[in-house]
Short mmCIF file of C-alpha atoms in Angstrom, two decimals:
data_model
loop_
_atom_site.label_atom_id
_atom_site.label_comp_id
_atom_site.label_asym_id
_atom_site.label_seq_id
_atom_site.Cartn_x
_atom_site.Cartn_y
_atom_site.Cartn_z
CA MET A 1 15.66 19.67 -15.33
CA SER A 2 17.94 19.56 -18.36
CA ARG A 3 16.11 20.01 -21.67
CA SER A 4 18.79 17.93 -23.44
CA VAL A 5 17.67 14.76 -21.65
CA ARG A 6 14.75 13.02 -23.29
CA GLY A 7 12.59 10.27 -21.95
CA PRO A 8 9.56 8.15 -22.80
CA ARG A 9 6.25 9.85 -23.53
CA HIS A 10 3.31 9.30 -21.21
CA GLY A 11 0.02 10.98 -20.40
CA LEU A 12 0.33 14.24 -18.44
CA ALA A 13 -1.45 12.92 -15.32
CA ARG A 14 0.73 9.81 -15.28
CA VAL A 15 3.90 11.90 -15.50
CA LEU A 16 2.81 14.03 -12.52
CA SER A 17 2.22 10.85 -10.55
CA LYS A 18 5.51 9.24 -11.64
CA ARG A 19 7.37 12.33 -10.43
CA GLY A 20 5.95 11.64 -6.97
CA LEU A 21 3.94 14.86 -6.82
CA CYS A 22 0.45 13.47 -6.27
CA SER A 23 -1.72 10.46 -6.99
CA ARG A 24 -2.85 9.68 -10.53
CA SER A 25 -6.46 10.58 -9.70
CA GLU A 26 -5.44 13.85 -8.05
CA ALA A 27 -3.30 14.69 -11.10
CA GLU A 28 -6.29 14.10 -13.36
CA ARG A 29 -8.38 16.49 -11.26
CA LEU A 30 -5.69 19.18 -11.37
CA VAL A 31 -5.35 18.91 -15.15
CA ARG A 32 -9.08 19.02 -15.81
CA ALA A 33 -9.40 22.05 -13.51
CA GLY A 34 -6.92 23.99 -15.69
CA ARG A 35 -4.33 24.23 -12.92
CA VAL A 36 -1.55 22.53 -14.91
CA ARG A 37 0.58 24.18 -17.61
CA LEU A 38 2.79 22.29 -20.05
CA GLU A 39 5.57 24.41 -21.55
CA GLY A 40 3.65 27.49 -20.41
CA ARG A 41 0.31 26.45 -21.92
CA VAL A 42 -2.72 25.20 -20.00
CA VAL A 43 -3.53 21.59 -20.89
CA ARG A 44 -6.84 20.10 -19.74
CA ASP A 45 -6.42 16.58 -21.16
CA PRO A 46 -4.93 14.21 -18.53
CA GLU A 47 -3.87 11.83 -21.34
CA HIS A 48 -2.03 14.51 -23.35
CA PRO A 49 1.33 12.89 -24.24
CA VAL A 50 4.40 14.54 -22.75
CA ASP A 51 8.09 13.74 -22.35
CA ALA A 52 8.33 12.13 -18.92
CA VAL A 53 11.85 13.49 -18.35
CA ALA A 54 12.19 16.83 -20.13
CA ALA A 55 8.68 18.31 -20.00
CA ARG A 56 8.35 21.64 -18.14
CA ILE A 57 5.22 21.29 -16.06
CA ALA A 58 3.80 23.92 -13.71
CA ILE A 59 1.03 23.54 -11.16
CA ASP A 60 -0.74 26.73 -10.13
CA GLY A 61 2.01 28.73 -11.84
CA ALA A 62 4.97 27.08 -10.10
CA GLU A 63 7.24 24.35 -11.44
CA PRO A 64 7.37 21.72 -8.68
CA VAL A 65 10.59 19.84 -8.01
CA ALA A 66 10.28 16.08 -8.32
CA ALA A 67 9.70 14.69 -4.83
CA LEU A 68 12.40 12.76 -3.00
CA PRO A 69 11.43 9.06 -3.19
CA ARG A 70 9.98 7.81 0.07
CA TYR A 71 9.42 4.26 1.26
CA LEU A 72 7.73 3.82 4.64
CA MET A 73 6.29 1.07 6.80
CA LEU A 74 3.47 1.62 9.30
CA ASN A 75 2.05 -0.62 12.00
CA LYS A 76 -1.59 0.10 11.19
CA PRO A 77 -3.95 0.15 14.16
CA ARG A 78 -7.37 -1.44 13.96
CA GLY A 79 -10.21 0.97 13.17
CA LEU A 80 -8.51 3.13 10.53
CA VAL A 81 -9.47 2.98 6.85
CA THR A 82 -6.76 2.77 4.21
CA THR A 83 -7.64 5.81 2.13
CA ALA A 84 -6.66 9.46 1.90
CA ARG A 85 -10.23 10.70 2.30
CA ASP A 86 -13.28 8.91 3.62
CA GLU A 87 -16.71 10.02 2.47
CA ARG A 88 -18.18 8.80 5.78
CA GLY A 89 -15.80 10.87 7.89
CA ARG A 90 -13.97 7.92 9.43
CA ASP A 91 -10.38 8.21 10.64
CA THR A 92 -7.85 7.17 8.01
CA VAL A 93 -4.31 5.80 8.15
CA TYR A 94 -2.99 9.27 7.31
CA ARG A 95 -3.79 10.27 10.89
CA CYS A 96 -0.59 8.39 11.81
CA PHE A 97 1.50 10.84 9.74
CA ASP A 98 0.05 14.05 11.19
CA GLY A 99 2.73 16.73 11.43
CA ALA A 100 5.41 14.66 9.65
CA GLU A 101 5.40 16.81 6.45
CA LEU A 102 6.09 13.84 4.21
CA GLY A 103 4.46 15.23 1.08
CA TRP A 104 2.28 12.98 -1.04
CA ILE A 105 2.56 9.27 -0.20
CA ALA A 106 0.14 6.49 -1.11
CA PRO A 107 -0.60 3.10 0.47
CA VAL A 108 1.06 0.16 -1.27
CA GLY A 109 -1.79 -2.30 -1.06
CA ARG A 110 -4.56 -2.23 1.51
CA LEU A 111 -5.66 -3.43 4.92
CA ASP A 112 -9.35 -3.20 5.74
CA LYS A 113 -10.65 -1.18 8.69
CA ALA A 114 -10.75 -4.14 11.09
CA SER A 115 -7.27 -5.41 10.15
CA GLU A 116 -3.94 -4.44 11.70
CA GLY A 117 -0.24 -4.62 11.02
CA LEU A 118 2.29 -3.97 8.30
CA LEU A 119 1.26 -1.43 5.68
CA LEU A 120 3.65 0.14 3.18
CA PHE A 121 3.54 3.69 1.78
CA SER A 122 5.51 5.29 -1.04
CA ASN A 123 5.49 8.08 -3.61
CA ASP A 124 7.21 5.77 -6.12
CA PRO A 125 4.41 4.30 -8.29
CA GLN A 126 6.70 1.92 -10.18
CA TRP A 127 8.03 0.38 -6.97
CA ALA A 128 4.51 0.15 -5.56
CA ALA A 129 3.29 -1.61 -8.72
CA ARG A 130 5.98 -4.28 -8.34
CA ILE A 131 4.93 -4.89 -4.74
CA THR A 132 1.22 -5.23 -5.55
CA ASP A 133 1.55 -7.21 -8.80
CA PRO A 134 0.05 -10.68 -8.12
CA ALA A 135 2.54 -12.28 -10.55
CA THR A 136 5.73 -10.76 -9.15
CA GLY A 137 4.91 -9.29 -5.76
CA PRO A 138 6.16 -10.77 -2.48
CA VAL A 139 4.14 -13.18 -0.35
CA LYS A 140 2.18 -11.53 2.47
CA THR A 141 2.02 -13.25 5.86
CA TYR A 142 -0.74 -12.82 8.44
CA HIS A 143 -1.45 -13.97 11.98
CA VAL A 144 -5.17 -14.61 12.31
CA GLN A 145 -7.15 -15.32 15.46
CA VAL A 146 -10.18 -17.47 14.61
CA ASP A 147 -13.25 -18.56 16.55
CA ARG A 148 -12.59 -22.31 16.36
CA ILE A 149 -9.66 -24.72 16.30
CA PRO A 150 -9.14 -25.90 12.70
CA ASP A 151 -7.85 -29.42 12.25
CA ALA A 152 -5.28 -30.56 9.69
CA ALA A 153 -7.99 -31.27 7.11
CA ILE A 154 -9.29 -27.69 7.29
CA LEU A 155 -5.77 -26.25 7.01
CA ALA A 156 -5.16 -28.37 3.91
CA ALA A 157 -8.51 -27.26 2.47
CA LEU A 158 -7.58 -23.60 2.95
CA GLN A 159 -4.54 -24.21 0.74
CA ARG A 160 -6.65 -25.92 -1.92
CA GLY A 161 -9.07 -23.01 -1.76
CA ALA A 162 -12.74 -22.38 -2.37
CA ASP A 163 -14.88 -20.61 -4.93
CA VAL A 164 -16.36 -17.49 -3.33
CA ASP A 165 -18.53 -15.00 -5.24
CA GLY A 166 -17.10 -16.14 -8.56
CA GLU A 167 -13.46 -16.01 -7.39
CA HIS A 168 -11.19 -18.89 -6.40
CA LEU A 169 -9.62 -17.92 -3.10
CA ARG A 170 -6.80 -19.93 -1.54
CA ALA A 171 -3.96 -19.62 0.93
CA GLU A 172 -0.37 -20.14 -0.15
CA SER A 173 0.16 -21.74 3.26
CA ALA A 174 -1.86 -22.17 6.47
CA HIS A 175 -0.45 -23.36 9.80
CA LEU A 176 -1.68 -23.56 13.38
CA LEU A 177 0.39 -21.30 15.63
CA ARG A 178 -1.33 -21.95 18.96
CA SER A 179 -4.76 -22.77 20.30
CA GLY A 180 -6.87 -22.33 23.42
CA GLU A 181 -10.11 -23.93 24.48
CA LYS A 182 -12.33 -22.22 21.92
CA ASN A 183 -10.13 -20.29 19.50
CA ALA A 184 -6.78 -20.44 17.77
CA TRP A 185 -4.14 -18.36 16.01
CA LEU A 186 -3.21 -19.31 12.47
CA GLU A 187 -0.36 -18.17 10.26
CA ILE A 188 -1.68 -17.68 6.74
CA SER A 189 0.36 -16.57 3.72
CA LEU A 190 -1.04 -15.23 0.46
CA ASP A 191 0.74 -14.95 -2.88
CA GLU A 192 -1.99 -12.58 -4.06
CA GLY A 193 -4.34 -10.32 -2.20
CA ARG A 194 -7.98 -9.84 -3.14
CA ASN A 195 -10.58 -7.78 -1.34
CA ARG A 196 -11.05 -9.22 2.19
CA HIS A 197 -9.30 -12.35 0.92
CA ILE A 198 -8.63 -14.11 4.22
CA ARG A 199 -11.95 -13.21 5.82
CA ARG A 200 -13.93 -14.47 2.81
CA LEU A 201 -11.85 -17.63 2.49
CA LEU A 202 -12.27 -18.54 6.16
CA ALA A 203 -15.98 -17.74 6.05
CA ALA A 204 -16.34 -20.31 3.26
CA PHE A 205 -15.32 -22.91 5.87
CA ASP A 206 -17.55 -21.41 8.59
CA ILE A 207 -14.58 -19.91 10.42
CA GLY A 208 -14.94 -16.42 11.88
CA VAL A 209 -12.05 -13.96 12.23
CA LEU A 210 -11.48 -12.35 15.65
CA ARG A 211 -8.24 -10.52 14.79
CA LEU A 212 -6.17 -10.23 11.63
CA VAL A 213 -2.62 -8.86 11.72
CA ARG A 214 -0.27 -8.66 8.73
CA VAL A 215 3.16 -9.51 10.11
CA ALA A 216 5.35 -9.61 6.97
CA ILE A 217 5.54 -8.64 3.33
CA GLY A 218 8.14 -10.85 1.67
CA PRO A 219 11.32 -10.59 3.76
CA LEU A 220 10.16 -7.43 5.54
CA ALA A 221 8.80 -8.25 8.99
CA LEU A 222 6.68 -5.96 11.18
CA GLY A 223 9.02 -6.78 14.04
CA GLU A 224 8.85 -4.61 17.15
CA LEU A 225 7.48 -1.48 15.47
CA PRO A 226 4.87 -0.14 17.92
CA LYS A 227 1.26 0.08 16.84
CA GLY A 228 0.43 3.38 15.15
CA GLN A 229 4.08 4.22 14.47
CA TRP A 230 6.10 4.27 11.26
CA ARG A 231 9.64 4.35 9.97
CA GLU A 232 11.42 4.73 6.65
CA LEU A 233 12.69 1.58 5.00
CA ARG A 234 16.41 0.98 4.74
CA ALA A 235 18.05 0.68 1.32
CA GLU A 236 18.45 -3.08 1.58
CA GLU A 237 14.78 -3.47 2.55
CA ILE A 238 13.64 -1.43 -0.46
CA ALA A 239 15.80 -3.53 -2.78
CA ALA A 240 14.64 -6.82 -1.25
CA LEU A 241 10.99 -5.92 -1.73
CA GLY A 242 10.97 -4.46 -5.19
CA GLY A 243 14.22 -2.74 -6.01
CA SER A 244 14.75 0.95 -6.71
CA CYS A 245 17.26 3.07 -8.55
CA ALA A 246 16.67 5.95 -6.14
CA VAL A 247 19.53 7.25 -3.99
CA ARG A 248 18.54 6.61 -0.41
CA ARG A 249 19.18 8.52 2.73
CA SER A 250 19.64 6.83 6.08
CA ALA A 251 16.45 5.72 7.81
CA ARG A 252 14.61 8.41 9.75
CA PRO A 253 13.49 7.98 13.36
CA VAL A 254 10.22 6.26 14.07
CA ARG A 255 7.33 8.69 14.45
CA GLY A 256 3.84 7.83 15.65
CA ARG A 257 0.65 9.81 15.85
CA CYS A 258 -2.05 7.30 16.62
CA GLY A 259 -2.49 4.26 18.74
#
């Protein structure tokens, strides 16, 4: 990296994360453990200000090359938790990337263990922040199987919302897709996503969730991607979701490791 180029100053852990080398929390652990050198000197303060562009940073004695930006979509199967490590030993979404040698990538948003469908991953924290920002992020669309057949009044009430545990939860839109004798499928869109948002909102109207599948994030649809498989996003998809100044390669083949 050229020493003549200067950039903004940020905390050391943040710079490691922004270079796509690891998560912010992992960077903080590395710094505090004395495994990170700045300009040849060990620094143990994760907030130590450094030049985000020109700083020479070494981890375990080696200067890592900034990671190639990656933007992936996964069709998450039910039963996996959206975390890198689970203290209870449960299978995580990273099982789907076994053997792919992708380097560090982080989920962009979350789906709970019982939920399925479209989940994004990236090593670009700025892009991820634009996707997850409630004020600027894209609308998320879900297909939800419920244990009753809501009428038009209930669908309208879901859009008005309800106060649940001190939060006002609402749907951006709620429509009936199809119904059977005892249950129905709804299409619900959210312009923000809170913890177990749809499940808690429906429970406020005594509606139970049988299945919950995220089918789209903004203009990006899950489409025909098989369950448990992933692919890299195309340049136009990255731009449509949150933009990026990164130079993109062509999309890689789909690879799946779990079902």
